[in-house]
Amino acid sequence: MRHANSTRYEQVRTPARQQIRELPAAALPEHAAAWADAFAPRLRVLSDELEQLERNRGSIVDRLRGLVESSLTTLRSAQRLSRLPEGLGEWSGQEFLRIRFEEPDQATLSERLGEVIDDATRSAVKKNSDLRRDGMSLLLRGVGAALQPRGVAVEILKPDAVLRAERVPVGQMGDVFSGGQLLTAAIALYCTMAALRSNDRGRDKQRHAGTLFLDNPIGRANATYLLELQRAVADALGVQLLYTTGLFDTTALAEFPLVIRLRNDADLRAGLKYISVEEHLRPGLPQEDPDSEPVHGEITATRMYRRPEDEPSARAAEPEPVRAQGEE
């Protein structure tokens, strides 16, 4: 009688519950045996469904635990891949990022992730619930639950002129970093993430982790030490930096091995606009020794022809001629 009248089961609208609520308490014992026999098949069905739901919940928790553990491994890899090259003073060999957290044991992790899944399930049946249940949101909540109660602490090296090994929490970057330092830190973070992505895709042995185009960064970070640091971090992590600027800052431009000056052209008759190369400046590229022997030609392209196996002719295919610079 107590369970039939409980507000917890208000949504249960079966005739049996209504009948139990209408009978007086004194008349319930004489109907108990008949009700027990009538409810037995339904009890077995509900028990099987509950067991199936529990197995499904366990599978979801196991899958989420694997993704969370992989994410924590990614955090550790990000710190490892942010190690800086030599030749940067106190920064030499330092990790640009320092990520600290306490990883829970398997039992505790499963329990916390189970609560995350239960919260997402309860929100699905609630009206006007704003809890997102997409995969990324569940993963982020799972990582947050796994790192409770302390969470994760991330520190970053502060770029300065003498490259002191001073670390600052990422939450304080906007307060203690200048504009150029913020830009340099952002470039270093991007290079770290690009190297991490290349590592996750199995290309950790490759030097090229991508290209980053920068829109007039010299306007904010024209200090020589900032440019040197940006290029050193990018070179260590295999990222190619392409700077674009309209400023002719000779001190800043002298730091780059190749400078290409562009010019805007226009065809007034056709109504078209062009970008033309005005000049190539190669202050940092190797220069040809004028006293060395002249180079008569170099291979710039090759072409290979492979004869199909079913071709009846037994004569080997003649290769295409190789064009070399300086040939007539």
mmCIF file with all atom_site columns, N, CA, C and O in Angstrom, residues 207-250:
data_model
loop_
_atom_site.group_PDB
_atom_site.id
_atom_site.type_symbol
_atom_site.label_atom_id
_atom_site.label_alt_id
_atom_site.label_comp_id
_atom_site.label_asym_id
_atom_site.label_entity_id
_atom_site.label_seq_id
_atom_site.pdbx_PDB_ins_code
_atom_site.Cartn_x
_atom_site.Cartn_y
_atom_site.Cartn_z
_atom_site.occupancy
_atom_site.B_iso_or_equiv
_atom_site.pdbx_formal_charge
_atom_site.auth_seq_id
_atom_site.auth_comp_id
_atom_site.auth_asym_id
_atom_site.auth_atom_id
_atom_site.pdbx_PDB_model_num
ATOM 1   N N  . ARG A 1 207 ? 59.196 15.146 -39.732 1.00 0.00 ? 207 ARG A N  1
ATOM 2   C CA . ARG A 1 207 ? 59.544 16.475 -39.245 1.00 0.00 ? 207 ARG A CA 1
ATOM 3   C C  . ARG A 1 207 ? 58.460 17.492 -39.556 1.00 0.00 ? 207 ARG A C  1
ATOM 4   O O  . ARG A 1 207 ? 58.382 18.525 -38.909 1.00 0.00 ? 207 ARG A O  1
ATOM 5   N N  . HIS A 1 208 ? 57.619 17.224 -40.540 1.00 0.00 ? 208 HIS A N  1
ATOM 6   C CA . HIS A 1 208 ? 56.645 18.225 -40.965 1.00 0.00 ? 208 HIS A CA 1
ATOM 7   C C  . HIS A 1 208 ? 55.310 17.961 -40.286 1.00 0.00 ? 208 HIS A C  1
ATOM 8   O O  . HIS A 1 208 ? 54.649 16.953 -40.539 1.00 0.00 ? 208 HIS A O  1
ATOM 9   N N  . ALA A 1 209 ? 54.908 18.860 -39.377 1.00 0.00 ? 209 ALA A N  1
ATOM 10  C CA . ALA A 1 209 ? 53.635 18.715 -38.667 1.00 0.00 ? 209 ALA A CA 1
ATOM 11  C C  . ALA A 1 209 ? 52.603 19.722 -39.147 1.00 0.00 ? 209 ALA A C  1
ATOM 12  O O  . ALA A 1 209 ? 51.554 19.861 -38.538 1.00 0.00 ? 209 ALA A O  1
ATOM 13  N N  . GLY A 1 210 ? 52.879 20.430 -40.231 1.00 0.00 ? 210 GLY A N  1
ATOM 14  C CA . GLY A 1 210 ? 51.904 21.371 -40.768 1.00 0.00 ? 210 GLY A CA 1
ATOM 15  C C  . GLY A 1 210 ? 52.513 22.740 -41.005 1.00 0.00 ? 210 GLY A C  1
ATOM 16  O O  . GLY A 1 210 ? 53.690 22.994 -40.732 1.00 0.00 ? 210 GLY A O  1
ATOM 17  N N  . THR A 1 211 ? 51.689 23.633 -41.525 1.00 0.00 ? 211 THR A N  1
ATOM 18  C CA . THR A 1 211 ? 52.087 25.001 -41.834 1.00 0.00 ? 211 THR A CA 1
ATOM 19  C C  . THR A 1 211 ? 51.125 25.961 -41.149 1.00 0.00 ? 211 THR A C  1
ATOM 20  O O  . THR A 1 211 ? 49.918 25.729 -41.141 1.00 0.00 ? 211 THR A O  1
ATOM 21  N N  . LEU A 1 212 ? 51.656 27.032 -40.584 1.00 0.00 ? 212 LEU A N  1
ATOM 22  C CA . LEU A 1 212 ? 50.844 28.031 -39.901 1.00 0.00 ? 212 LEU A CA 1
ATOM 23  C C  . LEU A 1 212 ? 51.069 29.386 -40.555 1.00 0.00 ? 212 LEU A C  1
ATOM 24  O O  . LEU A 1 212 ? 52.197 29.895 -40.577 1.00 0.00 ? 212 LEU A O  1
ATOM 25  N N  . PHE A 1 213 ? 49.995 29.966 -41.115 1.00 0.00 ? 213 PHE A N  1
ATOM 26  C CA . PHE A 1 213 ? 50.048 31.309 -41.677 1.00 0.00 ? 213 PHE A CA 1
ATOM 27  C C  . PHE A 1 213 ? 49.710 32.311 -40.574 1.00 0.00 ? 213 PHE A C  1
ATOM 28  O O  . PHE A 1 213 ? 48.715 32.156 -39.863 1.00 0.00 ? 213 PHE A O  1
ATOM 29  N N  . LEU A 1 214 ? 50.525 33.334 -40.450 1.00 0.00 ? 214 LEU A N  1
ATOM 30  C CA . LEU A 1 214 ? 50.355 34.353 -39.416 1.00 0.00 ? 214 LEU A CA 1
ATOM 31  C C  . LEU A 1 214 ? 50.072 35.702 -40.082 1.00 0.00 ? 214 LEU A C  1
ATOM 32  O O  . LEU A 1 214 ? 50.832 36.139 -40.950 1.00 0.00 ? 214 LEU A O  1
ATOM 33  N N  . ASP A 1 215 ? 48.983 36.340 -39.677 1.00 0.00 ? 215 ASP A N  1
ATOM 34  C CA . ASP A 1 215 ? 48.560 37.606 -40.265 1.00 0.00 ? 215 ASP A CA 1
ATOM 35  C C  . ASP A 1 215 ? 49.192 38.759 -39.486 1.00 0.00 ? 215 ASP A C  1
ATOM 36  O O  . ASP A 1 215 ? 48.729 39.116 -38.400 1.00 0.00 ? 215 ASP A O  1
ATOM 37  N N  . ASN A 1 216 ? 50.245 39.309 -40.023 1.00 0.00 ? 216 ASN A N  1
ATOM 38  C CA . ASN A 1 216 ? 50.949 40.467 -39.471 1.00 0.00 ? 216 ASN A CA 1
ATOM 39  C C  . ASN A 1 216 ? 51.266 40.308 -37.980 1.00 0.00 ? 216 ASN A C  1
ATOM 40  O O  . ASN A 1 216 ? 50.887 41.149 -37.158 1.00 0.00 ? 216 ASN A O  1
ATOM 41  N N  . PRO A 1 217 ? 51.964 39.248 -37.595 1.00 0.00 ? 217 PRO A N  1
ATOM 42  C CA . PRO A 1 217 ? 52.341 39.122 -36.183 1.00 0.00 ? 217 PRO A CA 1
ATOM 43  C C  . PRO A 1 217 ? 53.446 40.100 -35.781 1.00 0.00 ? 217 PRO A C  1
ATOM 44  O O  . PRO A 1 217 ? 53.603 40.390 -34.592 1.00 0.00 ? 217 PRO A O  1
ATOM 45  N N  . ILE A 1 218 ? 54.206 40.588 -36.764 1.00 0.00 ? 218 ILE A N  1
ATOM 46  C CA . ILE A 1 218 ? 55.309 41.494 -36.441 1.00 0.00 ? 218 ILE A CA 1
ATOM 47  C C  . ILE A 1 218 ? 54.778 42.798 -35.860 1.00 0.00 ? 218 ILE A C  1
ATOM 48  O O  . ILE A 1 218 ? 55.477 43.502 -35.127 1.00 0.00 ? 218 ILE A O  1
ATOM 49  N N  . GLY A 1 219 ? 53.535 43.145 -36.170 1.00 0.00 ? 219 GLY A N  1
ATOM 50  C CA . GLY A 1 219 ? 52.967 44.336 -35.587 1.00 0.00 ? 219 GLY A CA 1
ATOM 51  C C  . GLY A 1 219 ? 52.839 44.261 -34.077 1.00 0.00 ? 219 GLY A C  1
ATOM 52  O O  . GLY A 1 219 ? 52.832 45.284 -33.394 1.00 0.00 ? 219 GLY A O  1
ATOM 53  N N  . ARG A 1 220 ? 52.735 43.041 -33.527 1.00 0.00 ? 220 ARG A N  1
ATOM 54  C CA . ARG A 1 220 ? 52.617 42.869 -32.079 1.00 0.00 ? 220 ARG A CA 1
ATOM 55  C C  . ARG A 1 220 ? 53.886 42.301 -31.462 1.00 0.00 ? 220 ARG A C  1
ATOM 56  O O  . ARG A 1 220 ? 54.197 42.577 -30.307 1.00 0.00 ? 220 ARG A O  1
ATOM 57  N N  . ALA A 1 221 ? 54.581 41.478 -32.198 1.00 0.00 ? 221 ALA A N  1
ATOM 58  C CA . ALA A 1 221 ? 55.766 40.803 -31.651 1.00 0.00 ? 221 ALA A CA 1
ATOM 59  C C  . ALA A 1 221 ? 56.939 41.029 -32.592 1.00 0.00 ? 221 ALA A C  1
ATOM 60  O O  . ALA A 1 221 ? 57.310 40.148 -33.368 1.00 0.00 ? 221 ALA A O  1
ATOM 61  N N  . ASN A 1 222 ? 57.510 42.217 -32.531 1.00 0.00 ? 222 ASN A N  1
ATOM 62  C CA . ASN A 1 222 ? 58.659 42.517 -33.388 1.00 0.00 ? 222 ASN A CA 1
ATOM 63  C C  . ASN A 1 222 ? 59.980 42.454 -32.641 1.00 0.00 ? 222 ASN A C  1
ATOM 64  O O  . ASN A 1 222 ? 61.026 42.737 -33.215 1.00 0.00 ? 222 ASN A O  1
ATOM 65  N N  . ALA A 1 223 ? 59.938 42.086 -31.365 1.00 0.00 ? 223 ALA A N  1
ATOM 66  C CA . ALA A 1 223 ? 61.184 41.950 -30.608 1.00 0.00 ? 223 ALA A CA 1
ATOM 67  C C  . ALA A 1 223 ? 61.970 40.758 -31.143 1.00 0.00 ? 223 ALA A C  1
ATOM 68  O O  . ALA A 1 223 ? 61.404 39.704 -31.463 1.00 0.00 ? 223 ALA A O  1
ATOM 69  N N  . THR A 1 224 ? 63.267 40.915 -31.233 1.00 0.00 ? 224 THR A N  1
ATOM 70  C CA . THR A 1 224 ? 64.106 39.868 -31.806 1.00 0.00 ? 224 THR A CA 1
ATOM 71  C C  . THR A 1 224 ? 64.004 38.563 -31.024 1.00 0.00 ? 224 THR A C  1
ATOM 72  O O  . THR A 1 224 ? 63.906 37.476 -31.610 1.00 0.00 ? 224 THR A O  1
ATOM 73  N N  . TYR A 1 225 ? 63.996 38.632 -29.693 1.00 0.00 ? 225 TYR A N  1
ATOM 74  C CA . TYR A 1 225 ? 63.970 37.404 -28.898 1.00 0.00 ? 225 TYR A CA 1
ATOM 75  C C  . TYR A 1 225 ? 62.657 36.655 -29.066 1.00 0.00 ? 225 TYR A C  1
ATOM 76  O O  . TYR A 1 225 ? 62.624 35.420 -29.001 1.00 0.00 ? 225 TYR A O  1
ATOM 77  N N  . LEU A 1 226 ? 61.563 37.363 -29.311 1.00 0.00 ? 226 LEU A N  1
ATOM 78  C CA . LEU A 1 226 ? 60.281 36.695 -29.530 1.00 0.00 ? 226 LEU A CA 1
ATOM 79  C C  . LEU A 1 226 ? 60.267 35.969 -30.870 1.00 0.00 ? 226 LEU A C  1
ATOM 80  O O  . LEU A 1 226 ? 59.784 34.836 -30.971 1.00 0.00 ? 226 LEU A O  1
ATOM 81  N N  . LEU A 1 227 ? 60.788 36.626 -31.915 1.00 0.00 ? 227 LEU A N  1
ATOM 82  C CA . LEU A 1 227 ? 60.857 35.977 -33.223 1.00 0.00 ? 227 LEU A CA 1
ATOM 83  C C  . LEU A 1 227 ? 61.770 34.759 -33.187 1.00 0.00 ? 227 LEU A C  1
ATOM 84  O O  . LEU A 1 227 ? 61.461 33.715 -33.778 1.00 0.00 ? 227 LEU A O  1
ATOM 85  N N  . GLU A 1 228 ? 62.902 34.870 -32.500 1.00 0.00 ? 228 GLU A N  1
ATOM 86  C CA . GLU A 1 228 ? 63.802 33.727 -32.391 1.00 0.00 ? 228 GLU A CA 1
ATOM 87  C C  . GLU A 1 228 ? 63.132 32.564 -31.660 1.00 0.00 ? 228 GLU A C  1
ATOM 88  O O  . GLU A 1 228 ? 63.267 31.401 -32.053 1.00 0.00 ? 228 GLU A O  1
ATOM 89  N N  . LEU A 1 229 ? 62.391 32.891 -30.609 1.00 0.00 ? 229 LEU A N  1
ATOM 90  C CA . LEU A 1 229 ? 61.722 31.847 -29.843 1.00 0.00 ? 229 LEU A CA 1
ATOM 91  C C  . LEU A 1 229 ? 60.624 31.183 -30.664 1.00 0.00 ? 229 LEU A C  1
ATOM 92  O O  . LEU A 1 229 ? 60.477 29.950 -30.646 1.00 0.00 ? 229 LEU A O  1
ATOM 93  N N  . GLN A 1 230 ? 59.858 31.967 -31.395 1.00 0.00 ? 230 GLN A N  1
ATOM 94  C CA . GLN A 1 230 ? 58.797 31.395 -32.228 1.00 0.00 ? 230 GLN A CA 1
ATOM 95  C C  . GLN A 1 230 ? 59.370 30.416 -33.247 1.00 0.00 ? 230 GLN A C  1
ATOM 96  O O  . GLN A 1 230 ? 58.861 29.292 -33.418 1.00 0.00 ? 230 GLN A O  1
ATOM 97  N N  . ARG A 1 231 ? 60.425 30.836 -33.923 1.00 0.00 ? 231 ARG A N  1
ATOM 98  C CA . ARG A 1 231 ? 61.009 29.987 -34.960 1.00 0.00 ? 231 ARG A CA 1
ATOM 99  C C  . ARG A 1 231 ? 61.700 28.775 -34.363 1.00 0.00 ? 231 ARG A C  1
ATOM 100 O O  . ARG A 1 231 ? 61.691 27.692 -34.952 1.00 0.00 ? 231 ARG A O  1
ATOM 101 N N  . ALA A 1 232 ? 62.316 28.907 -33.192 1.00 0.00 ? 232 ALA A N  1
ATOM 102 C CA . ALA A 1 232 ? 62.985 27.772 -32.568 1.00 0.00 ? 232 ALA A CA 1
ATOM 103 C C  . ALA A 1 232 ? 61.979 26.713 -32.134 1.00 0.00 ? 232 ALA A C  1
ATOM 104 O O  . ALA A 1 232 ? 62.190 25.507 -32.340 1.00 0.00 ? 232 ALA A O  1
ATOM 105 N N  . VAL A 1 233 ? 60.858 27.133 -31.541 1.00 0.00 ? 233 VAL A N  1
ATOM 106 C CA . VAL A 1 233 ? 59.832 26.178 -31.122 1.00 0.00 ? 233 VAL A CA 1
ATOM 107 C C  . VAL A 1 233 ? 59.200 25.500 -32.339 1.00 0.00 ? 233 VAL A C  1
ATOM 108 O O  . VAL A 1 233 ? 58.996 24.280 -32.361 1.00 0.00 ? 233 VAL A O  1
ATOM 109 N N  . ALA A 1 234 ? 58.895 26.288 -33.365 1.00 0.00 ? 234 ALA A N  1
ATOM 110 C CA . ALA A 1 234 ? 58.295 25.721 -34.569 1.00 0.00 ? 234 ALA A CA 1
ATOM 111 C C  . ALA A 1 234 ? 59.239 24.731 -35.247 1.00 0.00 ? 234 ALA A C  1
ATOM 112 O O  . ALA A 1 234 ? 58.813 23.676 -35.727 1.00 0.00 ? 234 ALA A O  1
ATOM 113 N N  . ASP A 1 235 ? 60.521 25.066 -35.287 1.00 0.00 ? 235 ASP A N  1
ATOM 114 C CA . ASP A 1 235 ? 61.489 24.155 -35.909 1.00 0.00 ? 235 ASP A CA 1
ATOM 115 C C  . ASP A 1 235 ? 61.622 22.866 -35.107 1.00 0.00 ? 235 ASP A C  1
ATOM 116 O O  . ASP A 1 235 ? 61.745 21.779 -35.687 1.00 0.00 ? 235 ASP A O  1
ATOM 117 N N  . ALA A 1 236 ? 61.595 22.968 -33.783 1.00 0.00 ? 236 ALA A N  1
ATOM 118 C CA . ALA A 1 236 ? 61.715 21.767 -32.960 1.00 0.00 ? 236 ALA A CA 1
ATOM 119 C C  . ALA A 1 236 ? 60.514 20.850 -33.116 1.00 0.00 ? 236 ALA A C  1
ATOM 120 O O  . ALA A 1 236 ? 60.643 19.619 -33.032 1.00 0.00 ? 236 ALA A O  1
ATOM 121 N N  . LEU A 1 237 ? 59.331 21.424 -33.349 1.00 0.00 ? 237 LEU A N  1
ATOM 122 C CA . LEU A 1 237 ? 58.109 20.627 -33.443 1.00 0.00 ? 237 LEU A CA 1
ATOM 123 C C  . LEU A 1 237 ? 57.699 20.350 -34.891 1.00 0.00 ? 237 LEU A C  1
ATOM 124 O O  . LEU A 1 237 ? 56.649 19.736 -35.114 1.00 0.00 ? 237 LEU A O  1
ATOM 125 N N  . GLY A 1 238 ? 58.492 20.787 -35.848 1.00 0.00 ? 238 GLY A N  1
ATOM 126 C CA . GLY A 1 238 ? 58.221 20.451 -37.248 1.00 0.00 ? 238 GLY A CA 1
ATOM 127 C C  . GLY A 1 238 ? 57.109 21.251 -37.889 1.00 0.00 ? 238 GLY A C  1
ATOM 128 O O  . GLY A 1 238 ? 56.440 20.751 -38.789 1.00 0.00 ? 238 GLY A O  1
ATOM 129 N N  . VAL A 1 239 ? 56.889 22.476 -37.450 1.00 0.00 ? 239 VAL A N  1
ATOM 130 C CA . VAL A 1 239 ? 55.847 23.328 -38.017 1.00 0.00 ? 239 VAL A CA 1
ATOM 131 C C  . VAL A 1 239 ? 56.506 24.449 -38.811 1.00 0.00 ? 239 VAL A C  1
ATOM 132 O O  . VAL A 1 239 ? 57.425 25.103 -38.320 1.00 0.00 ? 239 VAL A O  1
ATOM 133 N N  . GLN A 1 240 ? 56.032 24.677 -40.031 1.00 0.00 ? 240 GLN A N  1
ATOM 134 C CA . GLN A 1 240 ? 56.565 25.755 -40.864 1.00 0.00 ? 240 GLN A CA 1
ATOM 135 C C  . GLN A 1 240 ? 55.733 27.014 -40.633 1.00 0.00 ? 240 GLN A C  1
ATOM 136 O O  . GLN A 1 240 ? 54.510 27.003 -40.766 1.00 0.00 ? 240 GLN A O  1
ATOM 137 N N  . LEU A 1 241 ? 56.396 28.111 -40.287 1.00 0.00 ? 241 LEU A N  1
ATOM 138 C CA . LEU A 1 241 ? 55.724 29.377 -40.038 1.00 0.00 ? 241 LEU A CA 1
ATOM 139 C C  . LEU A 1 241 ? 55.872 30.283 -41.263 1.00 0.00 ? 241 LEU A C  1
ATOM 140 O O  . LEU A 1 241 ? 56.973 30.449 -41.787 1.00 0.00 ? 241 LEU A O  1
ATOM 141 N N  . LEU A 1 242 ? 54.755 30.843 -41.699 1.00 0.00 ? 242 LEU A N  1
ATOM 142 C CA . LEU A 1 242 ? 54.753 31.810 -42.795 1.00 0.00 ? 242 LEU A CA 1
ATOM 143 C C  . LEU A 1 242 ? 54.196 33.120 -42.259 1.00 0.00 ? 242 LEU A C  1
ATOM 144 O O  . LEU A 1 242 ? 53.025 33.200 -41.883 1.00 0.00 ? 242 LEU A O  1
ATOM 145 N N  . TYR A 1 243 ? 55.040 34.130 -42.212 1.00 0.00 ? 243 TYR A N  1
ATOM 146 C CA . TYR A 1 243 ? 54.660 35.444 -41.695 1.00 0.00 ? 243 TYR A CA 1
ATOM 147 C C  . TYR A 1 243 ? 54.240 36.346 -42.851 1.00 0.00 ? 243 TYR A C  1
ATOM 148 O O  . TYR A 1 243 ? 54.910 36.383 -43.885 1.00 0.00 ? 243 TYR A O  1
ATOM 149 N N  . THR A 1 244 ? 53.167 37.077 -42.676 1.00 0.00 ? 244 THR A N  1
ATOM 150 C CA . THR A 1 244 ? 52.755 38.102 -43.635 1.00 0.00 ? 244 THR A CA 1
ATOM 151 C C  . THR A 1 244 ? 52.704 39.432 -42.897 1.00 0.00 ? 244 THR A C  1
ATOM 152 O O  . THR A 1 244 ? 52.188 39.520 -41.787 1.00 0.00 ? 244 THR A O  1
ATOM 153 N N  . THR A 1 245 ? 53.230 40.470 -43.518 1.00 0.00 ? 245 THR A N  1
ATOM 154 C CA . THR A 1 245 ? 53.237 41.787 -42.886 1.00 0.00 ? 245 THR A CA 1
ATOM 155 C C  . THR A 1 245 ? 53.400 42.855 -43.949 1.00 0.00 ? 245 THR A C  1
ATOM 156 O O  . THR A 1 245 ? 53.979 42.622 -45.015 1.00 0.00 ? 245 THR A O  1
ATOM 157 N N  . GLY A 1 246 ? 52.846 44.007 -43.645 1.00 0.00 ? 246 GLY A N  1
ATOM 158 C CA . GLY A 1 246 ? 53.055 45.154 -44.512 1.00 0.00 ? 246 GLY A CA 1
ATOM 159 C C  . GLY A 1 246 ? 54.078 46.115 -43.955 1.00 0.00 ? 246 GLY A C  1
ATOM 160 O O  . GLY A 1 246 ? 54.333 47.169 -44.550 1.00 0.00 ? 246 GLY A O  1
ATOM 161 N N  . LEU A 1 247 ? 54.683 45.773 -42.816 1.00 0.00 ? 247 LEU A N  1
ATOM 162 C CA . LEU A 1 247 ? 55.683 46.624 -42.179 1.00 0.00 ? 247 LEU A CA 1
ATOM 163 C C  . LEU A 1 247 ? 57.068 46.275 -42.698 1.00 0.00 ? 247 LEU A C  1
ATOM 164 O O  . LEU A 1 247 ? 57.424 45.092 -42.792 1.00 0.00 ? 247 LEU A O  1
ATOM 165 N N  . PHE A 1 248 ? 57.844 47.290 -43.023 1.00 0.00 ? 248 PHE A N  1
ATOM 166 C CA . PHE A 1 248 ? 59.209 47.062 -43.473 1.00 0.00 ? 248 PHE A CA 1
ATOM 167 C C  . PHE A 1 248 ? 60.148 47.349 -42.299 1.00 0.00 ? 248 PHE A C  1
ATOM 168 O O  . PHE A 1 248 ? 60.867 48.350 -42.265 1.00 0.00 ? 248 PHE A O  1
ATOM 169 N N  . ASP A 1 249 ? 60.086 46.450 -41.304 1.00 0.00 ? 249 ASP A N  1
ATOM 170 C CA . ASP A 1 249 ? 60.935 46.551 -40.122 1.00 0.00 ? 249 ASP A CA 1
ATOM 171 C C  . ASP A 1 249 ? 62.209 45.753 -40.411 1.00 0.00 ? 249 ASP A C  1
ATOM 172 O O  . ASP A 1 249 ? 62.223 44.524 -40.344 1.00 0.00 ? 249 ASP A O  1
ATOM 173 N N  . THR A 1 250 ? 63.263 46.462 -40.765 1.00 0.00 ? 250 THR A N  1
ATOM 174 C CA . THR A 1 250 ? 64.488 45.769 -41.185 1.00 0.00 ? 250 THR A CA 1
ATOM 175 C C  . THR A 1 250 ? 65.075 44.921 -40.063 1.00 0.00 ? 250 THR A C  1
ATOM 176 O O  . THR A 1 250 ? 65.636 43.848 -40.322 1.00 0.00 ? 250 THR A O  1
#
